[in-house]
């Protein structure tokens, strides 16, 4: 627990760590990460951590100290330390990149924690609450290597398709009812089937226009035609 360069998968990374994850608690001294302790000019991609991570300096939910590219990763474990502590990366060296990475932050987990503990440049990591993780939003954002099933339940988290046969593709589906004041809706789902026909007084529904075919971001736009008002047998005129 007092050692330096400690990771849930790799302590010091000189190569490529992909499609990997850690579930156990990780602890150490300096350069401590949920997946990689010290990432030395190497790639960490499509990885995640769900265990708690603790150390003294440069402590990160995915990487403790980063000198390379980190992308499409997430952490939901509690991260703690004395300095340079981040939900995804503890400390990020000049020129190193962190892209499309997320971490859990709620009233009880990683309270006020930044995504990157120390560093600047092209390095960002976004905090998300448990609803965003459980709904499938984070899995969708992470990309095609990721999936998730049992959406909306407390035990549902993004997983890697390559490692989990039950992981289903998550689609972002937007329903546009195509009129002013409509309550359009966006959901994350494993089944992008057409929505039910809308009921709108005074209009005839003519089906859906679908965009995003072949992708995981789909929009259905309603095709509606205004109906002719019924003839009442009376007309009103203003006489002047």
CSV table of N, CA and C in Angstrom, one decimal, residues 68-204:
chain,number,residue,atom,x,y,z
A,68,UNK,N,0.8,10.3,-21.7
A,68,UNK,CA,0.4,9.8,-23.1
A,68,UNK,C,-1.1,10.1,-23.3
A,69,UNK,N,-1.7,9.5,-24.3
A,69,UNK,CA,-3.1,9.6,-24.6
A,69,UNK,C,-4.0,8.7,-23.7
A,70,UNK,N,-5.0,9.2,-23.2
A,70,UNK,CA,-6.0,8.4,-22.4
A,70,UNK,C,-7.4,8.8,-23.1
A,71,UNK,N,-8.1,7.8,-23.5
A,71,UNK,CA,-9.4,8.1,-24.2
A,71,UNK,C,-10.4,7.0,-24.0
A,72,UNK,N,-11.7,7.5,-24.0
A,72,UNK,CA,-12.8,6.6,-23.9
A,72,UNK,C,-12.7,5.7,-22.7
A,73,UNK,N,-12.6,6.3,-21.5
A,73,UNK,CA,-12.4,5.6,-20.3
A,73,UNK,C,-13.4,6.2,-19.2
A,74,UNK,N,-13.7,5.4,-18.2
A,74,UNK,CA,-14.5,6.0,-17.1
A,74,UNK,C,-14.1,5.4,-15.8
A,75,UNK,N,-14.5,6.1,-14.7
A,75,UNK,CA,-14.3,5.6,-13.3
A,75,UNK,C,-15.5,5.9,-12.5
A,76,UNK,N,-15.9,5.0,-11.7
A,76,UNK,CA,-17.0,5.2,-10.7
A,76,UNK,C,-16.5,5.0,-9.3
A,77,UNK,N,-15.2,4.7,-9.1
A,77,UNK,CA,-14.7,4.5,-7.7
A,77,UNK,C,-14.4,5.8,-7.0
A,78,UNK,N,-14.4,5.8,-5.7
A,78,UNK,CA,-14.0,6.9,-4.9
A,78,UNK,C,-12.5,7.1,-5.0
A,79,UNK,N,-12.1,8.3,-5.3
A,79,UNK,CA,-10.6,8.6,-5.4
A,79,UNK,C,-10.2,9.6,-4.3
A,80,UNK,N,-9.1,9.2,-3.6
A,80,UNK,CA,-8.7,10.1,-2.5
A,80,UNK,C,-7.2,10.1,-2.4
A,81,UNK,N,-6.6,11.3,-1.9
A,81,UNK,CA,-5.2,11.5,-1.8
A,81,UNK,C,-4.9,12.8,-1.2
A,82,UNK,N,-3.6,13.1,-1.1
A,82,UNK,CA,-3.1,14.4,-0.5
A,82,UNK,C,-3.0,15.5,-1.6
A,83,UNK,N,-2.5,15.2,-2.8
A,83,UNK,CA,-2.4,16.2,-3.8
A,83,UNK,C,-2.4,15.6,-5.2
A,84,UNK,N,-2.9,16.4,-6.1
A,84,UNK,CA,-3.0,16.0,-7.5
A,84,UNK,C,-3.9,14.7,-7.6
A,85,UNK,N,-5.2,15.0,-7.3
A,85,UNK,CA,-6.1,13.9,-7.2
A,85,UNK,C,-7.3,14.2,-8.2
A,86,UNK,N,-7.6,13.3,-9.1
A,86,UNK,CA,-8.6,13.5,-10.1
A,86,UNK,C,-9.5,12.3,-10.3
A,87,UNK,N,-10.7,12.6,-10.7
A,87,UNK,CA,-11.7,11.5,-11.0
A,87,UNK,C,-11.3,10.6,-12.0
A,88,UNK,N,-10.5,11.1,-13.0
A,88,UNK,CA,-10.0,10.2,-14.1
A,88,UNK,C,-8.4,10.1,-14.1
A,89,UNK,N,-7.8,11.3,-14.0
A,89,UNK,CA,-6.3,11.4,-14.0
A,89,UNK,C,-5.9,12.2,-12.9
A,90,UNK,N,-4.9,11.8,-12.1
A,90,UNK,CA,-4.3,12.6,-11.0
A,90,UNK,C,-3.5,13.7,-11.5
A,91,UNK,N,-2.5,13.5,-12.3
A,91,UNK,CA,-1.7,14.6,-12.8
A,91,UNK,C,-1.4,14.3,-14.3
A,92,UNK,N,-1.5,15.3,-15.1
A,92,UNK,CA,-1.3,15.2,-16.6
A,92,UNK,C,-0.2,16.0,-17.1
A,93,UNK,N,0.8,15.4,-17.7
A,93,UNK,CA,2.0,16.1,-18.1
A,93,UNK,C,1.7,16.9,-19.4
A,94,UNK,N,2.6,17.9,-19.6
A,94,UNK,CA,2.4,18.8,-20.7
A,94,UNK,C,2.5,18.0,-22.0
A,95,UNK,N,1.5,18.2,-22.9
A,95,UNK,CA,1.4,17.5,-24.2
A,95,UNK,C,0.6,16.2,-24.1
A,96,UNK,N,0.4,15.7,-22.9
A,96,UNK,CA,-0.5,14.5,-22.8
A,96,UNK,C,-1.9,14.8,-23.0
A,97,UNK,N,-2.7,13.9,-23.5
A,97,UNK,CA,-4.1,14.1,-23.8
A,97,UNK,C,-5.1,13.2,-23.0
A,98,UNK,N,-6.2,13.8,-22.7
A,98,UNK,CA,-7.3,13.0,-22.1
A,98,UNK,C,-8.6,13.4,-22.8
A,99,UNK,N,-9.2,12.5,-23.5
A,99,UNK,CA,-10.4,12.8,-24.3
A,99,UNK,C,-11.5,11.8,-24.1
A,100,UNK,N,-12.7,12.3,-24.1
A,100,UNK,CA,-13.9,11.5,-24.0
A,100,UNK,C,-13.9,10.6,-22.8
A,101,UNK,N,-13.5,11.1,-21.6
A,101,UNK,CA,-13.5,10.3,-20.4
A,101,UNK,C,-14.4,10.9,-19.4
A,102,UNK,N,-15.0,10.0,-18.5
A,102,UNK,CA,-16.0,10.4,-17.5
A,102,UNK,C,-15.8,9.8,-16.2
A,103,UNK,N,-16.4,10.4,-15.1
A,103,UNK,CA,-16.3,9.8,-13.8
A,103,UNK,C,-17.5,10.1,-13.0
A,104,UNK,N,-17.8,9.3,-12.1
A,104,UNK,CA,-19.0,9.4,-11.3
A,104,UNK,C,-18.8,10.5,-10.2
A,105,UNK,N,-19.7,11.4,-10.1
A,105,UNK,CA,-19.6,12.4,-9.0
A,105,UNK,C,-21.1,12.6,-8.5
A,106,UNK,N,-21.3,12.3,-7.3
A,106,UNK,CA,-22.6,12.5,-6.6
A,106,UNK,C,-22.4,13.2,-5.3
A,107,UNK,N,-23.4,13.3,-4.5
A,107,UNK,CA,-23.3,13.9,-3.2
A,107,UNK,C,-22.5,13.1,-2.2
A,108,UNK,N,-22.2,11.8,-2.6
A,108,UNK,CA,-21.5,10.9,-1.7
A,108,UNK,C,-20.2,10.4,-2.3
A,109,UNK,N,-20.0,10.5,-3.6
A,109,UNK,CA,-18.8,10.0,-4.3
A,109,UNK,C,-18.1,11.1,-5.0
A,110,UNK,N,-16.8,11.2,-4.8
A,110,UNK,CA,-15.9,12.2,-5.5
A,110,UNK,C,-16.5,13.6,-5.4
A,111,UNK,N,-16.9,14.0,-4.2
A,111,UNK,CA,-17.6,15.3,-4.0
A,111,UNK,C,-16.6,16.4,-4.3
A,112,UNK,N,-17.0,17.3,-5.3
A,112,UNK,CA,-16.1,18.4,-5.7
A,112,UNK,C,-14.8,18.0,-6.4
A,113,UNK,N,-14.7,16.8,-6.8
A,113,UNK,CA,-13.4,16.3,-7.4
A,113,UNK,C,-13.3,16.7,-8.8
A,114,UNK,N,-12.2,17.3,-9.3
A,114,UNK,CA,-12.0,17.6,-10.7
A,114,UNK,C,-11.8,16.3,-11.5
A,115,UNK,N,-12.0,16.4,-12.8
A,115,UNK,CA,-11.6,15.2,-13.6
A,115,UNK,C,-10.1,15.0,-13.7
A,116,UNK,N,-9.4,16.1,-13.9
A,116,UNK,CA,-7.9,16.1,-13.9
A,116,UNK,C,-7.4,16.8,-12.7
A,117,UNK,N,-6.7,16.1,-11.8
A,117,UNK,CA,-6.2,16.7,-10.6
A,117,UNK,C,-5.2,17.9,-10.8
A,118,UNK,N,-4.3,17.7,-11.7
A,118,UNK,CA,-3.3,18.8,-12.0
A,118,UNK,C,-2.9,18.6,-13.4
A,119,UNK,N,-2.7,19.8,-14.1
A,119,UNK,CA,-2.2,19.7,-15.5
A,119,UNK,C,-3.1,20.6,-16.4
A,120,UNK,N,-2.7,20.9,-17.6
A,120,UNK,CA,-3.4,21.7,-18.5
A,120,UNK,C,-3.3,21.2,-19.9
A,121,UNK,N,-3.8,22.0,-20.8
A,121,UNK,CA,-3.7,21.6,-22.2
A,121,UNK,C,-4.9,20.8,-22.7
A,122,UNK,N,-4.6,19.9,-23.6
A,122,UNK,CA,-5.7,19.1,-24.2
A,122,UNK,C,-6.1,17.9,-23.3
A,123,UNK,N,-6.6,18.2,-22.1
A,123,UNK,CA,-7.0,17.2,-21.1
A,123,UNK,C,-8.3,17.6,-20.4
A,124,UNK,N,-9.3,16.9,-20.7
A,124,UNK,CA,-10.6,17.1,-20.0
A,124,UNK,C,-11.3,15.8,-19.6
A,125,UNK,N,-11.9,15.8,-18.5
A,125,UNK,CA,-12.7,14.6,-18.1
A,125,UNK,C,-14.0,15.2,-17.4
A,126,UNK,N,-15.1,14.6,-17.7
A,126,UNK,CA,-16.4,15.1,-17.4
A,126,UNK,C,-17.0,14.3,-16.3
A,127,UNK,N,-17.6,15.1,-15.3
A,127,UNK,CA,-18.3,14.4,-14.2
A,127,UNK,C,-19.7,14.1,-14.6
A,128,UNK,N,-20.2,13.0,-14.2
A,128,UNK,CA,-21.6,12.5,-14.5
A,128,UNK,C,-22.2,12.0,-13.3
A,129,UNK,N,-23.5,12.1,-13.1
A,129,UNK,CA,-24.2,11.6,-11.9
A,129,UNK,C,-24.6,10.1,-12.2
A,130,UNK,N,-25.2,9.5,-11.2
A,130,UNK,CA,-25.5,8.0,-11.4
A,130,UNK,C,-26.6,7.8,-12.4
A,131,UNK,N,-27.5,8.8,-12.5
A,131,UNK,CA,-28.6,8.7,-13.6
A,131,UNK,C,-28.0,8.6,-15.0
A,132,UNK,N,-27.0,9.5,-15.2
A,132,UNK,CA,-26.3,9.4,-16.6
A,132,UNK,C,-25.6,8.1,-16.8
A,133,UNK,N,-25.1,7.5,-15.8
A,133,UNK,CA,-24.4,6.2,-16.0
A,133,UNK,C,-25.5,5.1,-16.1
A,134,UNK,N,-26.5,5.1,-15.3
A,134,UNK,CA,-27.5,4.0,-15.3
A,134,UNK,C,-28.4,4.1,-16.6
A,135,UNK,N,-28.6,5.3,-17.1
A,135,UNK,CA,-29.6,5.4,-18.2
A,135,UNK,C,-29.0,4.9,-19.5
A,136,UNK,N,-27.6,4.8,-19.6
A,136,UNK,CA,-27.0,4.5,-20.9
A,136,UNK,C,-26.3,5.6,-21.6
A,137,UNK,N,-26.5,6.8,-21.0
A,137,UNK,CA,-25.9,8.0,-21.6
A,137,UNK,C,-24.4,7.9,-21.7
A,138,UNK,N,-23.8,7.5,-20.7
A,138,UNK,CA,-22.3,7.5,-20.7
A,138,UNK,C,-21.8,6.4,-21.6
A,139,UNK,N,-22.5,5.3,-21.6
A,139,UNK,CA,-22.1,4.2,-22.6
A,139,UNK,C,-22.2,4.7,-24.0
A,140,UNK,N,-23.2,5.4,-24.3
A,140,UNK,CA,-23.4,6.0,-25.7
A,140,UNK,C,-22.3,6.9,-26.0
A,141,UNK,N,-21.9,7.8,-25.1
A,141,UNK,CA,-20.9,8.8,-25.3
A,141,UNK,C,-19.5,8.1,-25.5
A,142,UNK,N,-19.3,7.0,-24.8
A,142,UNK,CA,-18.0,6.4,-24.9
A,142,UNK,C,-17.6,5.8,-26.2
A,143,UNK,N,-18.7,5.4,-27.0
A,143,UNK,CA,-18.4,4.9,-28.3
A,143,UNK,C,-18.8,3.5,-28.6
A,144,UNK,N,-18.5,3.0,-29.8
A,144,UNK,CA,-19.0,1.8,-30.3
A,144,UNK,C,-18.4,0.6,-29.6
A,145,UNK,N,-17.3,0.7,-28.9
A,145,UNK,CA,-16.7,-0.5,-28.2
A,145,UNK,C,-17.5,-0.8,-26.9
A,146,UNK,N,-18.5,0.1,-26.5
A,146,UNK,CA,-19.2,0.0,-25.3
A,146,UNK,C,-20.6,-0.4,-25.5
A,147,UNK,N,-21.2,-1.0,-24.4
A,147,UNK,CA,-22.6,-1.4,-24.4
A,147,UNK,C,-23.1,-1.4,-23.0
A,148,UNK,N,-24.4,-1.7,-22.9
A,148,UNK,CA,-25.0,-1.7,-21.5
A,148,UNK,C,-26.4,-2.3,-21.7
A,149,UNK,N,-26.7,-3.1,-20.7
A,149,UNK,CA,-28.1,-3.7,-20.6
A,149,UNK,C,-28.8,-3.4,-19.3
A,150,UNK,N,-30.0,-3.7,-19.2
A,150,UNK,CA,-30.8,-3.4,-18.0
A,150,UNK,C,-30.8,-1.9,-17.7
A,151,UNK,N,-31.0,-1.1,-18.7
A,151,UNK,CA,-30.9,0.3,-18.6
A,151,UNK,C,-31.9,0.8,-17.5
A,152,UNK,N,-31.4,1.8,-16.8
A,152,UNK,CA,-32.3,2.5,-15.8
A,152,UNK,C,-32.3,1.8,-14.4
A,153,UNK,N,-31.6,0.7,-14.3
A,153,UNK,CA,-31.5,0.0,-13.0
A,153,UNK,C,-30.2,0.4,-12.2
A,154,UNK,N,-30.2,0.2,-10.9
A,154,UNK,CA,-29.1,0.7,-10.1
A,154,UNK,C,-27.8,-0.1,-10.3
A,155,UNK,N,-28.0,-1.3,-10.8
A,155,UNK,CA,-26.8,-2.1,-11.1
A,155,UNK,C,-26.3,-2.1,-12.5
A,156,UNK,N,-26.9,-1.2,-13.3
A,156,UNK,CA,-26.5,-1.1,-14.7
A,156,UNK,C,-25.4,-0.1,-15.0
A,157,UNK,N,-24.3,-0.6,-15.5
A,157,UNK,CA,-23.2,0.3,-15.8
A,157,UNK,C,-22.6,0.0,-17.2
A,158,UNK,N,-21.9,0.9,-17.8
A,158,UNK,CA,-21.3,0.6,-19.1
A,158,UNK,C,-20.3,-0.5,-19.0
A,159,UNK,N,-20.3,-1.4,-20.0
A,159,UNK,CA,-19.3,-2.5,-20.1
A,159,UNK,C,-18.8,-2.5,-21.5
A,160,UNK,N,-17.7,-3.3,-21.7
A,160,UNK,CA,-17.1,-3.5,-23.0
A,160,UNK,C,-17.7,-4.6,-23.7
A,161,UNK,N,-18.1,-4.4,-25.0
A,161,UNK,CA,-18.7,-5.4,-25.8
A,161,UNK,C,-17.8,-6.6,-25.9
A,162,UNK,N,-16.5,-6.3,-26.1
A,162,UNK,CA,-15.5,-7.4,-26.3
A,162,UNK,C,-15.4,-8.3,-25.1
A,163,UNK,N,-15.8,-7.8,-23.9
A,163,UNK,CA,-15.6,-8.6,-22.7
A,163,UNK,C,-16.9,-9.1,-22.1
A,164,UNK,N,-18.0,-8.6,-22.6
A,164,UNK,CA,-19.3,-9.0,-22.0
A,164,UNK,C,-20.3,-9.3,-23.1
A,165,UNK,N,-20.7,-10.5,-23.2
A,165,UNK,CA,-21.6,-10.9,-24.3
A,165,UNK,C,-23.0,-10.3,-24.1
A,166,UNK,N,-23.3,-9.9,-22.8
A,166,UNK,CA,-24.7,-9.4,-22.6
A,166,UNK,C,-24.8,-7.9,-22.8
A,167,UNK,N,-23.6,-7.3,-23.1
A,167,UNK,CA,-23.6,-5.8,-23.3
A,167,UNK,C,-24.3,-5.5,-24.7
A,168,UNK,N,-25.4,-4.7,-24.6
A,168,UNK,CA,-26.1,-4.3,-25.8
A,168,UNK,C,-25.8,-2.9,-26.2
A,169,UNK,N,-25.8,-2.6,-27.5
A,169,UNK,CA,-25.6,-1.3,-28.0
A,169,UNK,C,-26.6,-0.3,-27.4
A,170,UNK,N,-26.1,0.9,-27.1
A,170,UNK,CA,-27.0,1.9,-26.5
A,170,UNK,C,-27.2,3.0,-27.6
A,171,UNK,N,-28.5,3.2,-28.0
A,171,UNK,CA,-28.9,4.2,-29.0
A,171,UNK,C,-29.4,5.5,-28.3
A,172,UNK,N,-29.1,6.6,-28.8
A,172,UNK,CA,-29.7,7.9,-28.4
A,172,UNK,C,-30.8,8.2,-29.4
A,173,UNK,N,-32.0,8.1,-28.9
A,173,UNK,CA,-33.2,8.3,-29.8
A,173,UNK,C,-33.9,9.6,-29.4
A,174,UNK,N,-34.1,10.5,-30.4
A,174,UNK,CA,-34.8,11.7,-30.2
A,174,UNK,C,-36.1,11.7,-31.0
A,175,UNK,N,-37.2,12.0,-30.4
A,175,UNK,CA,-38.5,12.1,-31.0
A,175,UNK,C,-38.9,13.5,-31.1
A,176,UNK,N,-39.0,14.0,-32.4
A,176,UNK,CA,-39.3,15.4,-32.7
A,176,UNK,C,-40.7,15.4,-33.2
A,177,UNK,N,-41.7,16.0,-32.4
A,177,UNK,CA,-43.1,16.0,-32.8
A,177,UNK,C,-43.4,17.1,-33.9
A,178,UNK,N,-42.4,18.0,-34.1
A,178,UNK,CA,-42.4,18.9,-35.3
A,178,UNK,C,-43.5,19.9,-35.2
A,179,UNK,N,-43.7,20.5,-34.1
A,179,UNK,CA,-44.6,21.7,-34.0
A,179,UNK,C,-44.2,22.5,-32.8
A,180,UNK,N,-44.5,23.8,-32.8
A,180,UNK,CA,-44.1,24.7,-31.7
A,180,UNK,C,-44.8,24.3,-30.5
A,181,UNK,N,-44.0,24.3,-29.4
A,181,UNK,CA,-44.6,23.9,-28.1
A,181,UNK,C,-44.6,22.5,-27.8
A,182,UNK,N,-44.2,21.6,-28.7
A,182,UNK,CA,-44.2,20.2,-28.5
A,182,UNK,C,-43.2,19.8,-27.4
A,183,UNK,N,-43.5,18.8,-26.7
A,183,UNK,CA,-42.6,18.2,-25.7
A,183,UNK,C,-41.8,17.1,-26.3
A,184,UNK,N,-40.8,17.5,-27.1
A,184,UNK,CA,-39.9,16.5,-27.7
A,184,UNK,C,-39.2,15.7,-26.6
A,185,UNK,N,-38.7,14.5,-26.9
A,185,UNK,CA,-38.0,13.8,-25.9
A,185,UNK,C,-36.8,13.0,-26.4
A,186,UNK,N,-35.8,12.9,-25.6
A,186,UNK,CA,-34.6,12.1,-26.0
A,186,UNK,C,-34.4,11.0,-24.9
A,187,UNK,N,-34.2,9.8,-25.4
A,187,UNK,CA,-34.0,8.7,-24.5
A,187,UNK,C,-32.8,7.9,-24.9
A,188,UNK,N,-32.3,7.1,-24.0
A,188,UNK,CA,-31.2,6.1,-24.3
A,188,UNK,C,-31.8,4.7,-24.2
A,189,UNK,N,-31.6,3.9,-25.3
A,189,UNK,CA,-32.4,2.7,-25.3
A,189,UNK,C,-31.5,1.6,-26.1
A,190,UNK,N,-31.9,0.3,-25.8
A,190,UNK,CA,-31.2,-0.7,-26.6
A,190,UNK,C,-32.0,-1.1,-27.8
A,191,UNK,N,-33.2,-0.5,-28.0
A,191,UNK,CA,-34.1,-0.8,-29.1
A,191,UNK,C,-34.6,0.4,-29.7
A,192,UNK,N,-34.0,0.8,-30.9
A,192,UNK,CA,-34.4,2.1,-31.5
A,192,UNK,C,-35.6,1.9,-32.4
A,193,UNK,N,-36.6,1.2,-32.0
A,193,UNK,CA,-37.8,1.0,-32.8
A,193,UNK,C,-38.6,2.3,-32.9
A,194,UNK,N,-39.4,2.4,-34.0
A,194,UNK,CA,-40.2,3.6,-34.2
A,194,UNK,C,-41.1,3.8,-33.0
A,195,UNK,N,-41.3,5.1,-32.6
A,195,UNK,CA,-42.2,5.4,-31.5
A,195,UNK,C,-43.7,5.3,-31.9
A,196,UNK,N,-44.6,5.3,-30.9
A,196,UNK,CA,-46.0,5.2,-31.2
A,196,UNK,C,-46.4,6.5,-32.0
A,197,UNK,N,-47.5,6.4,-32.8
A,197,UNK,CA,-48.0,7.6,-33.5
A,197,UNK,C,-48.5,8.6,-32.5
A,198,UNK,N,-48.1,9.9,-32.7
A,198,UNK,CA,-48.6,11.0,-31.8
A,198,UNK,C,-50.1,11.3,-32.1
A,199,UNK,N,-50.7,11.8,-31.1
A,199,UNK,CA,-52.1,12.3,-31.2
A,199,UNK,C,-52.1,13.8,-31.1
A,200,UNK,N,-52.5,14.5,-32.2
A,200,UNK,CA,-52.5,15.9,-32.2
A,200,UNK,C,-53.8,16.4,-32.8
A,201,UNK,N,-54.6,17.1,-32.1
A,201,UNK,CA,-55.9,17.5,-32.6
A,201,UNK,C,-55.7,18.5,-33.8
A,202,UNK,N,-56.5,18.2,-34.8
A,202,UNK,CA,-56.5,19.1,-36.0
A,202,UNK,C,-55.4,18.7,-37.0
A,203,UNK,N,-54.7,17.6,-36.8
A,203,UNK,CA,-53.7,17.2,-37.8
A,203,UNK,C,-53.8,15.7,-38.0
A,204,UNK,N,-53.4,15.3,-39.2
A,204,UNK,CA,-53.3,13.9,-39.6
A,204,UNK,C,-51.9,13.5,-39.6
